[in-house]
PDB file of C-alpha atoms in Angstrom:
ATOM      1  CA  UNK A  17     -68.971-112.780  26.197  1.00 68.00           C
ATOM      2  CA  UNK A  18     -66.054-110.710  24.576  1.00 64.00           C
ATOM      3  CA  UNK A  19     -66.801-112.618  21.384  1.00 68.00           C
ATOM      4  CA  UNK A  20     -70.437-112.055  21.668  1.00 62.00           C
ATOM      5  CA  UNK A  21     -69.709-108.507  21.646  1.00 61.00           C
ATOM      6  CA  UNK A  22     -67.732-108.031  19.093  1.00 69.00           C
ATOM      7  CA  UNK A  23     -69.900-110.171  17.037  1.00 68.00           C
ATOM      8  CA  UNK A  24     -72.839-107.415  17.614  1.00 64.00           C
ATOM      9  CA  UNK A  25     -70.590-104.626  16.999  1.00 66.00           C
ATOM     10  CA  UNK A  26     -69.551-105.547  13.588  1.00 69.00           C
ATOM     11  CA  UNK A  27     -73.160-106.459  12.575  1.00 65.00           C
ATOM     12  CA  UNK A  28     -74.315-103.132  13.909  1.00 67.00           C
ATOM     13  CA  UNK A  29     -71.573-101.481  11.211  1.00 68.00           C
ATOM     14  CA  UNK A  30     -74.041-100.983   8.579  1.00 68.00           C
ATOM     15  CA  UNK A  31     -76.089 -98.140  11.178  1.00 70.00           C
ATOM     16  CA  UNK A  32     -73.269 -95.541  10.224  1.00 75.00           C
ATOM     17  CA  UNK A  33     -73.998 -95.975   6.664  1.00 71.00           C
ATOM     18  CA  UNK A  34     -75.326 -92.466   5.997  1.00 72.00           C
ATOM     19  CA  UNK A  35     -76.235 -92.800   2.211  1.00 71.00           C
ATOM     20  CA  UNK A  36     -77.716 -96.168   2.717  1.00 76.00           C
ATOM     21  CA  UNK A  37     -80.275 -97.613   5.953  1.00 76.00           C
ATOM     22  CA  UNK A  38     -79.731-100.708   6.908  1.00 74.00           C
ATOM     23  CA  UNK A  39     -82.822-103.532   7.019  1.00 76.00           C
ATOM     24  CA  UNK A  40     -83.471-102.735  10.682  1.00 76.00           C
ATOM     25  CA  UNK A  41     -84.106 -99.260  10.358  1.00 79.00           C
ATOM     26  CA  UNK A  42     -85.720 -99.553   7.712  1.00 77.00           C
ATOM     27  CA  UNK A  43     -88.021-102.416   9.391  1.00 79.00           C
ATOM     28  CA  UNK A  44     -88.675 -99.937  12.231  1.00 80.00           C
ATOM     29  CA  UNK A  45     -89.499 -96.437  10.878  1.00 80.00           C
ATOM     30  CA  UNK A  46     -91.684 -94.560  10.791  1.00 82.00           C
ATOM     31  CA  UNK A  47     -90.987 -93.886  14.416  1.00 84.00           C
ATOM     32  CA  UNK A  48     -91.933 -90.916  16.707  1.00 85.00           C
ATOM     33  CA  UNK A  49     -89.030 -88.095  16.745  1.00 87.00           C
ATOM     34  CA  UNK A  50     -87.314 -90.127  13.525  1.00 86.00           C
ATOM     35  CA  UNK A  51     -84.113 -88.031  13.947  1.00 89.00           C
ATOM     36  CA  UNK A  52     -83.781 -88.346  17.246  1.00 93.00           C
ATOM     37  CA  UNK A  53     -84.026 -92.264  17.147  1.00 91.00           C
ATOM     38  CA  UNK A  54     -81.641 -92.542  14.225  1.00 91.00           C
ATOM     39  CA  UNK A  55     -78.653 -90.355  16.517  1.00 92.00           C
ATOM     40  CA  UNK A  56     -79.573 -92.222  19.577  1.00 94.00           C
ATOM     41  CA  UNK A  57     -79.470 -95.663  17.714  1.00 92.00           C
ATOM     42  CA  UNK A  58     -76.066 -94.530  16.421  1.00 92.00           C
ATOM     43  CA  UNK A  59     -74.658 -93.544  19.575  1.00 96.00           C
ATOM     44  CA  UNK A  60     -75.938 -96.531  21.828  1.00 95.00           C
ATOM     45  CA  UNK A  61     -74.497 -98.811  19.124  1.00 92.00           C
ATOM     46  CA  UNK A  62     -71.145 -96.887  19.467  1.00 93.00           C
ATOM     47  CA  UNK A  63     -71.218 -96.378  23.086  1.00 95.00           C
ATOM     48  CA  UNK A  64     -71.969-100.168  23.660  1.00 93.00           C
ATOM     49  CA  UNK A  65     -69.304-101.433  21.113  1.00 92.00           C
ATOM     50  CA  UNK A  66     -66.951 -99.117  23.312  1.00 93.00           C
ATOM     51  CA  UNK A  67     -68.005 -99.697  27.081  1.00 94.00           C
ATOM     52  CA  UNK A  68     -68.979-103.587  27.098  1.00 93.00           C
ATOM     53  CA  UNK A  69     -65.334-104.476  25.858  1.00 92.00           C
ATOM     54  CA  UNK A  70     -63.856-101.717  28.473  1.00 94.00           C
ATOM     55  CA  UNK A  71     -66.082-103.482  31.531  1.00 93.00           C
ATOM     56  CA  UNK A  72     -64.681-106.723  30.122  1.00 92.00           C
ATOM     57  CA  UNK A  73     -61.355-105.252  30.465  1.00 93.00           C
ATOM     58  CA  UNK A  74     -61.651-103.927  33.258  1.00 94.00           C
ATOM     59  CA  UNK A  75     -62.645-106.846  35.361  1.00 91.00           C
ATOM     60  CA  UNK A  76     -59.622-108.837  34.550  1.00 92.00           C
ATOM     61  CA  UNK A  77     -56.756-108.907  37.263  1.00 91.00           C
ATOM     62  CA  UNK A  78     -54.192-107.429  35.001  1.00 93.00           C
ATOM     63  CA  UNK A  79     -55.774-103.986  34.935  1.00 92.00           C
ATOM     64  CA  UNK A  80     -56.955-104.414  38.531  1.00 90.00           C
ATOM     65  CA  UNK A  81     -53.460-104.760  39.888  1.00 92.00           C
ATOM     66  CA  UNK A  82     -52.952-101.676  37.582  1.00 93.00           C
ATOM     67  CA  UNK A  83     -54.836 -99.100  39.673  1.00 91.00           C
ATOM     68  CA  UNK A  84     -54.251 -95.762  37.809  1.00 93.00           C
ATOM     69  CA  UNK A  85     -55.000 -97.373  34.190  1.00 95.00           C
ATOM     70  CA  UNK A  86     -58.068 -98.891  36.116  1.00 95.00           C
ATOM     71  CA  UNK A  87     -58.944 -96.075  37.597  1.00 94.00           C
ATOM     72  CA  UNK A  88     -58.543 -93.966  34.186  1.00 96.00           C
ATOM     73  CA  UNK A  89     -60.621 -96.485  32.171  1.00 96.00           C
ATOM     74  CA  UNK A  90     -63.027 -97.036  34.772  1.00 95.00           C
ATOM     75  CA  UNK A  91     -63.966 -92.867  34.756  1.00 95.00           C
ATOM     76  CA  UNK A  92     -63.978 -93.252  30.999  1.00 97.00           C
ATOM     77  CA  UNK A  93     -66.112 -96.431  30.801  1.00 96.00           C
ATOM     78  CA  UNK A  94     -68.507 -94.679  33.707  1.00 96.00           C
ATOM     79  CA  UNK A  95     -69.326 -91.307  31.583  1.00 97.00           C
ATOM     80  CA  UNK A  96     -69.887 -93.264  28.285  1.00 97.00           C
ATOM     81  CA  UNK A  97     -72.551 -95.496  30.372  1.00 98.00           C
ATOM     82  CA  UNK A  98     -74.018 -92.847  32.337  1.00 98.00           C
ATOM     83  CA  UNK A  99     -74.123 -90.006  29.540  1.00 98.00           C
ATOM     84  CA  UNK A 100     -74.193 -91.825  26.075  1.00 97.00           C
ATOM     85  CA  UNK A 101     -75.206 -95.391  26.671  1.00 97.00           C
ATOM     86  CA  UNK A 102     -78.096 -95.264  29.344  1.00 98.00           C
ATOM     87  CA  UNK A 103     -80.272 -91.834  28.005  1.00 98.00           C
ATOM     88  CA  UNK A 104     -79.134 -92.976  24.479  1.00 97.00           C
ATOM     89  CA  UNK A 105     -81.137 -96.639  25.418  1.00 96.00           C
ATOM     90  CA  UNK A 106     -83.856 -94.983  27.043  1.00 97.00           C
ATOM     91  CA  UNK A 107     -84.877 -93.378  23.775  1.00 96.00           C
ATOM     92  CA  UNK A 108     -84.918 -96.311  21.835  1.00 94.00           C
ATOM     93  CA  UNK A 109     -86.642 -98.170  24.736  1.00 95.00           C
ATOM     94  CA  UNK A 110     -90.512 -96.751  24.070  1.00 94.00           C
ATOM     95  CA  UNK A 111     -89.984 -97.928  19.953  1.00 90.00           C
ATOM     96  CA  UNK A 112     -88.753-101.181  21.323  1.00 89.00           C
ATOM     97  CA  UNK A 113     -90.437-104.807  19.069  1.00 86.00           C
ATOM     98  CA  UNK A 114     -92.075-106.398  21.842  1.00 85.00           C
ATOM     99  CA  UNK A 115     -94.933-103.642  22.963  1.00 88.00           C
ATOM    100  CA  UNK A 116     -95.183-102.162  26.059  1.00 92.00           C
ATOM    101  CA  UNK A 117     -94.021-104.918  28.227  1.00 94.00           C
ATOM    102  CA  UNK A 118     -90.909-105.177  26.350  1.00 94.00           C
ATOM    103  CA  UNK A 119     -89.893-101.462  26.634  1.00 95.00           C
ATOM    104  CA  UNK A 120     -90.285-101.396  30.212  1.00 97.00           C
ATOM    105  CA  UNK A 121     -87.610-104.289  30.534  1.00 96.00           C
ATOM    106  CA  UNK A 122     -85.205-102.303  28.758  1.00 97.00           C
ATOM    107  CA  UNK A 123     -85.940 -98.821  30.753  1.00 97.00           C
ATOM    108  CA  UNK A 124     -85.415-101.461  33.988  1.00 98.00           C
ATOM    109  CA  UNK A 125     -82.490-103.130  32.484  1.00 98.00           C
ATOM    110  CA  UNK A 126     -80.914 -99.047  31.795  1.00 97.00           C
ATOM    111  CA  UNK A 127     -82.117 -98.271  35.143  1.00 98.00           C
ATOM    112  CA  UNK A 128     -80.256-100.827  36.805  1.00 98.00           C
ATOM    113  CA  UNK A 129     -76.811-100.145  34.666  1.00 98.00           C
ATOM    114  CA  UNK A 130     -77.423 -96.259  35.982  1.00 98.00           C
ATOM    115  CA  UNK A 131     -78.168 -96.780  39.712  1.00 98.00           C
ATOM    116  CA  UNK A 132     -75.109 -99.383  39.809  1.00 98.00           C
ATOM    117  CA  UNK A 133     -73.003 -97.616  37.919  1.00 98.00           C
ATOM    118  CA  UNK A 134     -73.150 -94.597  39.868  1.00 97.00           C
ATOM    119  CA  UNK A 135     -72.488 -96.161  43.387  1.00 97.00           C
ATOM    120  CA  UNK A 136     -70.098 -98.213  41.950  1.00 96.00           C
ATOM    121  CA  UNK A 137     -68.190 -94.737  40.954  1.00 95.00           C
ATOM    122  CA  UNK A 138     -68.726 -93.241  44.503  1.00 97.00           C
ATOM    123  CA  UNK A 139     -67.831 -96.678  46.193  1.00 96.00           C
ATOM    124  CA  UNK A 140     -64.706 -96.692  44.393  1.00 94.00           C
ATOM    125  CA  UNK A 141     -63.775 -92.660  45.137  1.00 93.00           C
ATOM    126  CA  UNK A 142     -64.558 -93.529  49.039  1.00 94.00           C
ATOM    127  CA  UNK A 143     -62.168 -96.619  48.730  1.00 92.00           C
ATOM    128  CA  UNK A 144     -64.614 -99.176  49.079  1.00 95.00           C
ATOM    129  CA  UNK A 145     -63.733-102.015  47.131  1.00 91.00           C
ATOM    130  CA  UNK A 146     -66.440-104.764  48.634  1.00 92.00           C
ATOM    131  CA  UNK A 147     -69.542-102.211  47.241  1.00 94.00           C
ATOM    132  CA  UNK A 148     -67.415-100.706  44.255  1.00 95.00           C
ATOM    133  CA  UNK A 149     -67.574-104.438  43.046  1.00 94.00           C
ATOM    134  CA  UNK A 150     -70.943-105.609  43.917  1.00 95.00           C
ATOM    135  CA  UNK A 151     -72.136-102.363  41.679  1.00 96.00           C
ATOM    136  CA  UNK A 152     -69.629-103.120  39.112  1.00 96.00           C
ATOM    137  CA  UNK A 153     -71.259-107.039  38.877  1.00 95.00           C
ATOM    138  CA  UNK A 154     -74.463-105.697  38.262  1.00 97.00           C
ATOM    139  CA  UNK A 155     -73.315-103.264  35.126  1.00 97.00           C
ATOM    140  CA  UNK A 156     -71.777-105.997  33.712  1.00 95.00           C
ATOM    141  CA  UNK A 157     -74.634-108.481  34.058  1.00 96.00           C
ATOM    142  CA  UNK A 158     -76.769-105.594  32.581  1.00 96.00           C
ATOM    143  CA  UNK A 159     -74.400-105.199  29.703  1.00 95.00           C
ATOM    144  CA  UNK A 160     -74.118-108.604  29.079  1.00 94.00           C
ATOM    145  CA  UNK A 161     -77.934-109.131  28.561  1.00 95.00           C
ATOM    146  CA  UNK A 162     -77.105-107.670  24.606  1.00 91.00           C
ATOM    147  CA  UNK A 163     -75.386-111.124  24.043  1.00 91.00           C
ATOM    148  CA  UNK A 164     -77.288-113.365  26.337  1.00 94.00           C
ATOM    149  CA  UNK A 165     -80.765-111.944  25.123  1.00 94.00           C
ATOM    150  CA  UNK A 166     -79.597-111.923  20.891  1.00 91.00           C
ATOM    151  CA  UNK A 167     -78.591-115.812  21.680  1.00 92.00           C
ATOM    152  CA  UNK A 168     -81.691-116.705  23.457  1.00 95.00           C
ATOM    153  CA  UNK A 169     -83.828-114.560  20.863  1.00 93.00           C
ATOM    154  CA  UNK A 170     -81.973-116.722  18.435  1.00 92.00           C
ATOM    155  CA  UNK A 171     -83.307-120.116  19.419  1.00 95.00           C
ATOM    156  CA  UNK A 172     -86.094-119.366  20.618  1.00 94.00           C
ATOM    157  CA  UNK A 173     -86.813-118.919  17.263  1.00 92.00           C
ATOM    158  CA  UNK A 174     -85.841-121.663  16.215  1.00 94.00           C
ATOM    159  CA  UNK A 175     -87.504-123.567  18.441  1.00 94.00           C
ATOM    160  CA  UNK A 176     -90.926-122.259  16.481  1.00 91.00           C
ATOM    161  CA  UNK A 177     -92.176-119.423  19.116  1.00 93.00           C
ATOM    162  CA  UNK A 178     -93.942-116.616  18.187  1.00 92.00           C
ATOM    163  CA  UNK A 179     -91.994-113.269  18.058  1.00 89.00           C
ATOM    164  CA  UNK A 180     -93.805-111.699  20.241  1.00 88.00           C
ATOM    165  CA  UNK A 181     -93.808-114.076  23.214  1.00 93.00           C
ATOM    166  CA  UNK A 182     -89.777-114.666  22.393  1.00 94.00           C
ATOM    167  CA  UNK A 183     -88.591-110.973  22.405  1.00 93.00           C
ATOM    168  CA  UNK A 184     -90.513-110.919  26.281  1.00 95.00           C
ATOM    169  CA  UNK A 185     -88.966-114.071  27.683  1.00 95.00           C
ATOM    170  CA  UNK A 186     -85.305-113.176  25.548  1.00 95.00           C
ATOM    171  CA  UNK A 187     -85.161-109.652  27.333  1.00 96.00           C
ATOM    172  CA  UNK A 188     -87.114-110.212  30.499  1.00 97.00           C
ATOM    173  CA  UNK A 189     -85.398-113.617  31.353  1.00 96.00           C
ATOM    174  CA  UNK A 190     -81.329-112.757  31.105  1.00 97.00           C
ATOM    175  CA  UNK A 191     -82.232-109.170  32.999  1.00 97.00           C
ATOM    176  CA  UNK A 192     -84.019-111.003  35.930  1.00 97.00           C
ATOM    177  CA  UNK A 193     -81.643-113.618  35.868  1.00 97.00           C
ATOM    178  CA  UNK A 194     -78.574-111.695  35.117  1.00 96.00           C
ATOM    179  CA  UNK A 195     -79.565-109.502  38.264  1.00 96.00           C
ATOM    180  CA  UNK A 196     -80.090-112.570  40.447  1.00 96.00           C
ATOM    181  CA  UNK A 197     -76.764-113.712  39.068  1.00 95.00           C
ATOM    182  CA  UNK A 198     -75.117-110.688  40.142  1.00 95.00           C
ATOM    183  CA  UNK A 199     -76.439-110.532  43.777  1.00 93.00           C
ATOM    184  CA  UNK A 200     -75.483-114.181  44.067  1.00 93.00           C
ATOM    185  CA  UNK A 201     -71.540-113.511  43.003  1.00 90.00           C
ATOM    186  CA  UNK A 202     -71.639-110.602  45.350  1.00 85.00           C
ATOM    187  CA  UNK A 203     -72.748-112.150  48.411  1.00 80.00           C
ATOM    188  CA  UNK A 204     -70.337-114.844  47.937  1.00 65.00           C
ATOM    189  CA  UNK A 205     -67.495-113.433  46.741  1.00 55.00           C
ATOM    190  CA  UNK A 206     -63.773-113.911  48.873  1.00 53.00           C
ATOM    191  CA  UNK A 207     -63.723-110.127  49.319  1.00 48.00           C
ATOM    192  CA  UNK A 208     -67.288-109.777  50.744  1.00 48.00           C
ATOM    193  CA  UNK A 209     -66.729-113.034  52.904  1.00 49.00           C
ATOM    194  CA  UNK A 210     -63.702-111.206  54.184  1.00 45.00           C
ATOM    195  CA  UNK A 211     -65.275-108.273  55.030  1.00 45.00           C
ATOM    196  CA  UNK A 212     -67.998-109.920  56.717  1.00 47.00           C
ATOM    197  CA  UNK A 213     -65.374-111.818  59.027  1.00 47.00           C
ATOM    198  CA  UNK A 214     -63.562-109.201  59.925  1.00 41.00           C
ATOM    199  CA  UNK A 215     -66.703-106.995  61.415  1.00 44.00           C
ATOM    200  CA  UNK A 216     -67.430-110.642  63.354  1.00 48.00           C
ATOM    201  CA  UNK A 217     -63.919-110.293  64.171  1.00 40.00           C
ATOM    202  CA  UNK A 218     -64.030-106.860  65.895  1.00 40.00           C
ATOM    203  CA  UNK A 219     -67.591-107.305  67.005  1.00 48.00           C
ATOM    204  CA  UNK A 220     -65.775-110.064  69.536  1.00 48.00           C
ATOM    205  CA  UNK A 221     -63.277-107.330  70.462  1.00 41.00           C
ATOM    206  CA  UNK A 222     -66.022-104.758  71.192  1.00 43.00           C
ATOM    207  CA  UNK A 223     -67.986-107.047  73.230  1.00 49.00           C
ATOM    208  CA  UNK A 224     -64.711-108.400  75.143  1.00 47.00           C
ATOM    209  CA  UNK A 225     -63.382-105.093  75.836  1.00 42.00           C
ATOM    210  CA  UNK A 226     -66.344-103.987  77.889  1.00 48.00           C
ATOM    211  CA  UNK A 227     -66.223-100.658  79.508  1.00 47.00           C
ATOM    212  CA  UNK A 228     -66.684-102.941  83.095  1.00 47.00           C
ATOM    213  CA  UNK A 229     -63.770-104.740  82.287  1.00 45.00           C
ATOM    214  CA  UNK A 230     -61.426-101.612  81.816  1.00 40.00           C
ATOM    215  CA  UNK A 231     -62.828 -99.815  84.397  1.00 45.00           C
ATOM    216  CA  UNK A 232     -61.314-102.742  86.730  1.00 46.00           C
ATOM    217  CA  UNK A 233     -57.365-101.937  85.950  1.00 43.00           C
ATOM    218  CA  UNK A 234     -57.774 -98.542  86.626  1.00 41.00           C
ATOM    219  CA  UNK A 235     -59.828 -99.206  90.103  1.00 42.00           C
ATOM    220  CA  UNK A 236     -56.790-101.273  91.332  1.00 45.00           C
ATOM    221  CA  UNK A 237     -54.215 -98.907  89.833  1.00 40.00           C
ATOM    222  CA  UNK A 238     -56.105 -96.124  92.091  1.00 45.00           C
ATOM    223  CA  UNK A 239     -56.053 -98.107  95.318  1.00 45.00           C
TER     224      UNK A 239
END
């Protein structure tokens, strides 16, 4: 996925050529609000090329057992999401190839990244490590449907499918199944499990320490 990345960041170089578009731009205009598009095509290229590799980063156990760096890069990678990468995408969403249908799996796909993202940020500031990662799963399945979706776009082609059927199933397939993915891991995961046997754990206590059953001690104590 890292590699994946970094391939897509290096071929998305040529978009901060200001004396010269590159073939994609120049594929795509005219567009609606032209300057607009062009800055928010620069800065979701730039904010992408800076946050994927950070949520990479971040979910390895080295920074994780190094909670103020993690905390530090996790506030950094959470305002370039929510404030450069998200509205940025949502821009370049409605001149998405594709149509309609196509756009609106991108504005999902943002959505997603922006709802998780944000209670991922006020899981982690109450503590709560079980939903700060659940949220944090779901951002980085989001972010990863860049590589998954280029791949798949890639041979679907190649397998002889008409563009406009492949750029629906190579955006709408890795965000469904990215976000199924990412419930999945969730669930499952050790820390989740824990947390799940621990509340059966003093659910047993509650029920065994009745209010009847201390009431009984004190009776006999007050005979």
């Amino acid at each position: 996925m890292a590699l994946g990345s970094a391939l897509i960041s290096a071929s998305s170089s040529a978009y901060f050529n200001f004396e010269e578009l590159p073939p994609f731009v120049i594929e795509k205009l005219p567009v609606r609000f032209e300057a607009l598009w062009l800055v928010s095509l620069r800065v979701h290229v730039a904010a992408a090329a800076l946050a994927f590799p950070l949520c990479i980063a971040l979910a390895t156990r080295t920074l994780q057992r190094r909670a103020a760096l993690h905390r530090w890069l996790g506030r950094l990678a959470g305002v370039v999401v929510l404030f450069a990468l998200v509205p940025s995408g949502a821009v370049l969403a409605f001149d998405a190839k594709g149509g309609a249908f196509v756009s609106a799996g991108f504005l999902l796909s943002g959505a997603i990244v922006a709802w998780f993202m944000t209670r991922g940020v006020l899981a982690a500031r109450r503590r709560d490590l079980v939903r700060h990662r659940r949220a944090m799963l779901h951002v980085f399945a989001q972010m990863s449907v860049a590589v998954t979706s280029r791949a798949l776009l890639i041979g679907l082609d190649a397998a002889g499918m008409s563009p406009g059927v492949a750029y629906v199933v190579a955006l709408w397939g890795p965000v469904l199944v990215s976000a199924a993915a990412a419930e999945l891991l969730s669930s499952s995961s050790p820390l989740s499990n824990a947390s799940k046997r621990m509340g059966h754990v003093f659910g047993k206590i509650a029920l065994a320490v009745r209010p009847r059953s201390l009431s009984r001690p004190v009776a006999r104590l007050g005979r």
